[in-house]
């Protein structure tokens, strides 16, 4: 999540810088197009990483449920085998 937030912050910073440069007329058309492409790359990577993190979180939740189930079964069997 921190990497995604960092990437999103970088995108905003780039967008702000582009707006400032456009206002000062320092970028030509080719540079603007390159910056836009770069922003799209950052946005796509950010979306990809967010999806990846969500998938990992889902997997962790499933694993936690499995561990809890196994622990409960072990506990039940240890009670059944008691004195």
mmCIF file of N, CA and C in Angstrom:
data_model
loop_
_atom_site.group_PDB
_atom_site.id
_atom_site.type_symbol
_atom_site.label_atom_id
_atom_site.label_comp_id
_atom_site.label_asym_id
_atom_site.label_seq_id
_atom_site.Cartn_x
_atom_site.Cartn_y
_atom_site.Cartn_z
ATOM 1 N N UNK A 1 0.821 -1.198 0.000
ATOM 2 C CA UNK A 1 0.000 0.000 0.000
ATOM 3 C C UNK A 1 0.865 1.261 0.000
ATOM 4 N N UNK A 2 2.002 1.207 0.725
ATOM 5 C CA UNK A 2 2.855 2.389 0.765
ATOM 6 C C UNK A 2 3.492 2.641 -0.587
ATOM 7 N N UNK A 3 3.805 1.568 -1.316
ATOM 8 C CA UNK A 3 4.393 1.734 -2.645
ATOM 9 C C UNK A 3 3.372 2.363 -3.592
ATOM 10 N N UNK A 4 2.137 1.914 -3.494
ATOM 11 C CA UNK A 4 1.072 2.475 -4.333
ATOM 12 C C UNK A 4 0.875 3.944 -3.995
ATOM 13 N N UNK A 5 0.838 4.251 -2.711
ATOM 14 C CA UNK A 5 0.672 5.648 -2.298
ATOM 15 C C UNK A 5 1.832 6.494 -2.801
ATOM 16 N N UNK A 6 3.032 5.932 -2.741
ATOM 17 C CA UNK A 6 4.205 6.657 -3.227
ATOM 18 C C UNK A 6 4.113 6.902 -4.726
ATOM 19 N N UNK A 7 3.684 5.870 -5.458
ATOM 20 C CA UNK A 7 3.532 6.030 -6.909
ATOM 21 C C UNK A 7 2.471 7.075 -7.242
ATOM 22 N N UNK A 8 1.365 7.048 -6.508
ATOM 23 C CA UNK A 8 0.304 8.028 -6.752
ATOM 24 C C UNK A 8 0.809 9.443 -6.438
ATOM 25 N N UNK A 9 1.604 9.579 -5.377
ATOM 26 C CA UNK A 9 2.186 10.861 -5.037
ATOM 27 C C UNK A 9 3.117 11.333 -6.148
ATOM 28 N N UNK A 10 3.915 10.394 -6.690
ATOM 29 C CA UNK A 10 4.807 10.731 -7.797
ATOM 30 C C UNK A 10 4.020 11.201 -9.018
ATOM 31 N N UNK A 11 2.908 10.557 -9.280
ATOM 32 C CA UNK A 11 2.062 10.945 -10.413
ATOM 33 C C UNK A 11 1.547 12.360 -10.212
ATOM 34 N N UNK A 12 1.044 12.637 -9.018
ATOM 35 C CA UNK A 12 0.539 13.988 -8.731
ATOM 36 C C UNK A 12 1.647 15.028 -8.858
ATOM 37 N N UNK A 13 2.827 14.680 -8.351
ATOM 38 C CA UNK A 13 3.962 15.606 -8.461
ATOM 39 C C UNK A 13 4.319 15.861 -9.924
ATOM 40 N N UNK A 14 4.329 14.801 -10.729
ATOM 41 C CA UNK A 14 4.617 14.969 -12.157
ATOM 42 C C UNK A 14 3.555 15.815 -12.838
ATOM 43 N N UNK A 15 2.292 15.567 -12.494
ATOM 44 C CA UNK A 15 1.208 16.348 -13.084
ATOM 45 C C UNK A 15 1.357 17.826 -12.717
ATOM 46 N N UNK A 16 1.680 18.092 -11.459
ATOM 47 C CA UNK A 16 1.878 19.478 -11.020
ATOM 48 C C UNK A 16 3.038 20.128 -11.768
ATOM 49 N N UNK A 17 4.120 19.376 -11.921
ATOM 50 C CA UNK A 17 5.286 19.904 -12.627
ATOM 51 C C UNK A 17 4.955 20.188 -14.088
ATOM 52 N N UNK A 18 4.200 19.293 -14.710
ATOM 53 C CA UNK A 18 3.806 19.492 -16.109
ATOM 54 C C UNK A 18 2.954 20.748 -16.242
ATOM 55 N N UNK A 19 2.005 20.935 -15.332
ATOM 56 C CA UNK A 19 1.151 22.123 -15.396
ATOM 57 C C UNK A 19 1.973 23.398 -15.246
ATOM 58 N N UNK A 20 2.940 23.354 -14.344
ATOM 59 C CA UNK A 20 3.789 24.523 -14.144
ATOM 60 C C UNK A 20 4.612 24.810 -15.409
ATOM 61 N N UNK A 21 5.178 23.764 -15.996
ATOM 62 C CA UNK A 21 5.982 23.943 -17.201
ATOM 63 C C UNK A 21 5.136 24.403 -18.385
ATOM 64 N N UNK A 22 3.929 23.867 -18.484
ATOM 65 C CA UNK A 22 3.029 24.302 -19.557
ATOM 66 C C UNK A 22 2.723 25.789 -19.398
ATOM 67 N N UNK A 23 2.479 26.186 -18.172
ATOM 68 C CA UNK A 23 2.155 27.586 -17.916
ATOM 69 C C UNK A 23 3.325 28.492 -18.294
ATOM 70 N N UNK A 24 4.524 28.005 -18.122
ATOM 71 C CA UNK A 24 5.713 28.784 -18.475
ATOM 72 C C UNK A 24 6.155 28.555 -19.915
ATOM 73 N N UNK A 25 5.407 27.772 -20.648
ATOM 74 C CA UNK A 25 5.687 27.472 -22.057
ATOM 75 C C UNK A 25 7.092 26.919 -22.281
ATOM 76 N N UNK A 26 7.526 26.052 -21.391
ATOM 77 C CA UNK A 26 8.860 25.481 -21.514
ATOM 78 C C UNK A 26 8.856 24.107 -22.193
ATOM 79 N N UNK A 27 7.680 23.531 -22.324
ATOM 80 C CA UNK A 27 7.606 22.212 -22.953
ATOM 81 C C UNK A 27 7.103 22.336 -24.386
ATOM 82 N N UNK A 28 7.749 21.645 -25.268
ATOM 83 C CA UNK A 28 7.196 21.589 -26.616
ATOM 84 C C UNK A 28 6.233 20.405 -26.686
ATOM 85 N N UNK A 29 5.578 20.236 -27.799
ATOM 86 C CA UNK A 29 4.544 19.204 -27.948
ATOM 87 C C UNK A 29 5.092 17.802 -27.704
ATOM 88 N N UNK A 30 6.280 17.511 -28.210
ATOM 89 C CA UNK A 30 6.845 16.178 -28.027
ATOM 90 C C UNK A 30 7.113 15.886 -26.553
ATOM 91 N N UNK A 31 7.622 16.857 -25.845
ATOM 92 C CA UNK A 31 7.881 16.675 -24.422
ATOM 93 C C UNK A 31 6.578 16.439 -23.664
ATOM 94 N N UNK A 32 5.541 17.161 -24.003
ATOM 95 C CA UNK A 32 4.231 16.984 -23.354
ATOM 96 C C UNK A 32 3.714 15.567 -23.594
ATOM 97 N N UNK A 33 3.832 15.112 -24.837
ATOM 98 C CA UNK A 33 3.364 13.761 -25.148
ATOM 99 C C UNK A 33 4.145 12.718 -24.356
ATOM 100 N N UNK A 34 5.445 12.907 -24.234
ATOM 101 C CA UNK A 34 6.283 11.973 -23.476
ATOM 102 C C UNK A 34 5.898 11.972 -21.995
ATOM 103 N N UNK A 35 5.648 13.143 -21.451
ATOM 104 C CA UNK A 35 5.234 13.237 -20.052
ATOM 105 C C UNK A 35 3.887 12.553 -19.835
ATOM 106 N N UNK A 36 2.977 12.728 -20.749
ATOM 107 C CA UNK A 36 1.659 12.087 -20.645
ATOM 108 C C UNK A 36 1.814 10.577 -20.694
ATOM 109 N N UNK A 37 2.660 10.095 -21.605
ATOM 110 C CA UNK A 37 2.910 8.646 -21.680
ATOM 111 C C UNK A 37 3.486 8.134 -20.373
ATOM 112 N N UNK A 38 4.422 8.892 -19.814
ATOM 113 C CA UNK A 38 5.053 8.489 -18.559
ATOM 114 C C UNK A 38 4.033 8.446 -17.429
ATOM 115 N N UNK A 39 3.129 9.428 -17.389
ATOM 116 C CA UNK A 39 2.076 9.431 -16.376
ATOM 117 C C UNK A 39 1.180 8.215 -16.527
ATOM 118 N N UNK A 40 0.860 7.850 -17.760
ATOM 119 C CA UNK A 40 0.033 6.671 -17.992
ATOM 120 C C UNK A 40 0.734 5.408 -17.497
ATOM 121 N N UNK A 41 2.036 5.332 -17.727
ATOM 122 C CA UNK A 41 2.802 4.184 -17.248
ATOM 123 C C UNK A 41 2.718 4.110 -15.722
ATOM 124 N N UNK A 42 2.921 5.244 -15.049
ATOM 125 C CA UNK A 42 2.830 5.268 -13.590
ATOM 126 C C UNK A 42 1.434 4.884 -13.119
ATOM 127 N N UNK A 43 0.414 5.398 -13.768
ATOM 128 C CA UNK A 43 -0.956 5.081 -13.374
ATOM 129 C C UNK A 43 -1.239 3.597 -13.552
ATOM 130 N N UNK A 44 -0.835 3.040 -14.701
ATOM 131 C CA UNK A 44 -1.063 1.620 -14.950
ATOM 132 C C UNK A 44 -0.305 0.756 -13.951
ATOM 133 N N UNK A 45 0.928 1.139 -13.644
ATOM 134 C CA UNK A 45 1.702 0.378 -12.672
ATOM 135 C C UNK A 45 1.055 0.462 -11.291
ATOM 136 N N UNK A 46 0.559 1.628 -10.958
ATOM 137 C CA UNK A 46 -0.107 1.812 -9.676
ATOM 138 C C UNK A 46 -1.346 0.922 -9.582
ATOM 139 N N UNK A 47 -2.136 0.882 -10.643
ATOM 140 C CA UNK A 47 -3.326 0.019 -10.662
ATOM 141 C C UNK A 47 -2.927 -1.445 -10.536
ATOM 142 N N UNK A 48 -1.882 -1.845 -11.257
ATOM 143 C CA UNK A 48 -1.407 -3.222 -11.212
ATOM 144 C C UNK A 48 -0.977 -3.589 -9.795
ATOM 145 N N UNK A 49 -0.196 -2.721 -9.166
ATOM 146 C CA UNK A 49 0.293 -3.001 -7.817
ATOM 147 C C UNK A 49 -0.858 -3.056 -6.814
ATOM 148 N N UNK A 50 -1.844 -2.197 -6.976
ATOM 149 C CA UNK A 50 -2.990 -2.198 -6.078
ATOM 150 C C UNK A 50 -3.752 -3.512 -6.210
ATOM 151 N N UNK A 51 -3.944 -3.984 -7.423
ATOM 152 C CA UNK A 51 -4.618 -5.263 -7.662
ATOM 153 C C UNK A 51 -3.821 -6.401 -7.048
ATOM 154 N N UNK A 52 -2.511 -6.359 -7.213
ATOM 155 C CA UNK A 52 -1.632 -7.388 -6.666
ATOM 156 C C UNK A 52 -1.726 -7.418 -5.145
ATOM 157 N N UNK A 53 -1.698 -6.247 -4.518
ATOM 158 C CA UNK A 53 -1.791 -6.165 -3.058
ATOM 159 C C UNK A 53 -3.142 -6.696 -2.579
ATOM 160 N N UNK A 54 -4.214 -6.362 -3.265
ATOM 161 C CA UNK A 54 -5.536 -6.843 -2.888
ATOM 162 C C UNK A 54 -5.610 -8.362 -2.992
ATOM 163 N N UNK A 55 -5.008 -8.927 -4.047
ATOM 164 C CA UNK A 55 -4.994 -10.378 -4.213
ATOM 165 C C UNK A 55 -4.221 -11.042 -3.081
ATOM 166 N N UNK A 56 -3.106 -10.456 -2.691
ATOM 167 C CA UNK A 56 -2.309 -11.013 -1.598
ATOM 168 C C UNK A 56 -3.088 -10.934 -0.279
ATOM 169 N N UNK A 57 -3.777 -9.827 -0.059
ATOM 170 C CA UNK A 57 -4.587 -9.688 1.157
ATOM 171 C C UNK A 57 -5.683 -10.749 1.209
ATOM 172 N N UNK A 58 -6.314 -11.006 0.094
ATOM 173 C CA UNK A 58 -7.351 -12.037 0.020
ATOM 174 C C UNK A 58 -6.759 -13.398 0.332
ATOM 175 N N UNK A 59 -5.596 -13.689 -0.250
ATOM 176 C CA UNK A 59 -4.935 -14.965 -0.004
ATOM 177 C C UNK A 59 -4.588 -15.110 1.477
ATOM 178 N N UNK A 60 -4.081 -14.043 2.095
ATOM 179 C CA UNK A 60 -3.719 -14.084 3.513
ATOM 180 C C UNK A 60 -4.956 -14.350 4.371
ATOM 181 N N UNK A 61 -6.066 -13.719 4.026
ATOM 182 C CA UNK A 61 -7.300 -13.946 4.785
ATOM 183 C C UNK A 61 -7.734 -15.402 4.694
ATOM 184 N N UNK A 62 -7.644 -15.983 3.496
ATOM 185 C CA UNK A 62 -8.007 -17.396 3.323
ATOM 186 C C UNK A 62 -7.078 -18.292 4.138
ATOM 187 N N UNK A 63 -5.783 -17.986 4.119
ATOM 188 C CA UNK A 63 -4.813 -18.783 4.879
ATOM 189 C C UNK A 63 -5.087 -18.661 6.378
ATOM 190 N N UNK A 64 -5.439 -17.471 6.827
ATOM 191 C CA UNK A 64 -5.761 -17.283 8.248
ATOM 192 C C UNK A 64 -6.981 -18.110 8.633
ATOM 193 N N UNK A 65 -7.991 -18.133 7.770
ATOM 194 C CA UNK A 65 -9.184 -18.942 8.043
ATOM 195 C C UNK A 65 -8.826 -20.415 8.125
ATOM 196 N N UNK A 66 -7.963 -20.855 7.229
ATOM 197 C CA UNK A 66 -7.536 -22.254 7.236
ATOM 198 C C UNK A 66 -6.786 -22.566 8.528
ATOM 199 N N UNK A 67 -5.887 -21.695 8.925
ATOM 200 C CA UNK A 67 -5.131 -21.911 10.166
ATOM 201 C C UNK A 67 -6.049 -21.947 11.381
ATOM 202 N N UNK A 68 -7.024 -21.084 11.414
ATOM 203 C CA UNK A 68 -7.973 -21.070 12.535
ATOM 204 C C UNK A 68 -8.768 -22.363 12.553
ATOM 205 N N UNK A 69 -9.208 -22.818 11.388
ATOM 206 C CA UNK A 69 -9.975 -24.065 11.313
ATOM 207 C C UNK A 69 -9.150 -25.242 11.799
ATOM 208 N N UNK A 70 -7.912 -25.315 11.350
ATOM 209 C CA UNK A 70 -7.034 -26.411 11.769
ATOM 210 C C UNK A 70 -6.784 -26.339 13.274
ATOM 211 N N UNK A 71 -6.577 -25.141 13.778
ATOM 212 C CA UNK A 71 -6.348 -24.981 15.219
ATOM 213 C C UNK A 71 -7.565 -25.437 16.020
ATOM 214 N N UNK A 72 -8.754 -25.077 15.558
ATOM 215 C CA UNK A 72 -9.972 -25.484 16.255
ATOM 216 C C UNK A 72 -10.145 -26.996 16.219
ATOM 217 N N UNK A 73 -9.851 -27.603 15.071
ATOM 218 C CA UNK A 73 -9.943 -29.066 14.970
ATOM 219 C C UNK A 73 -8.948 -29.731 15.910
ATOM 220 N N UNK A 74 -7.740 -29.226 15.930
ATOM 221 C CA UNK A 74 -6.721 -29.781 16.822
ATOM 222 C C UNK A 74 -7.168 -29.663 18.272
ATOM 223 N N UNK A 75 -7.704 -28.515 18.642
ATOM 224 C CA UNK A 75 -8.181 -28.281 19.990
ATOM 225 C C UNK A 75 -9.316 -29.257 20.322
ATOM 226 N N UNK A 76 -10.253 -29.440 19.394
ATOM 227 C CA UNK A 76 -11.384 -30.353 19.601
ATOM 228 C C UNK A 76 -10.896 -31.770 19.798
ATOM 229 N N UNK A 77 -9.961 -32.203 18.949
ATOM 230 C CA UNK A 77 -9.453 -33.568 19.063
ATOM 231 C C UNK A 77 -8.663 -33.746 20.360
ATOM 232 N N UNK A 78 -7.959 -32.709 20.786
ATOM 233 C CA UNK A 78 -7.203 -32.834 22.045
ATOM 234 C C UNK A 78 -8.161 -32.919 23.226
ATOM 235 N N UNK A 79 -9.334 -32.264 23.146
ATOM 236 C CA UNK A 79 -10.342 -32.386 24.204
ATOM 237 C C UNK A 79 -10.972 -33.765 24.189
ATOM 238 N N UNK A 80 -11.213 -34.305 22.975
ATOM 239 C CA UNK A 80 -11.830 -35.629 22.862
ATOM 240 C C UNK A 80 -10.905 -36.713 23.381
ATOM 241 N N UNK A 81 -9.603 -36.514 23.271
ATOM 242 C CA UNK A 81 -8.643 -37.522 23.721
ATOM 243 C C UNK A 81 -8.263 -37.316 25.188
ATOM 244 N N UNK A 82 -8.896 -36.372 25.826
ATOM 245 C CA UNK A 82 -8.575 -36.033 27.207
ATOM 246 C C UNK A 82 -8.843 -37.178 28.169
ATOM 247 N N UNK A 83 -8.634 -36.958 29.473
ATOM 248 C CA UNK A 83 -8.768 -38.027 30.507
ATOM 249 C C UNK A 83 -10.103 -38.593 30.643
#
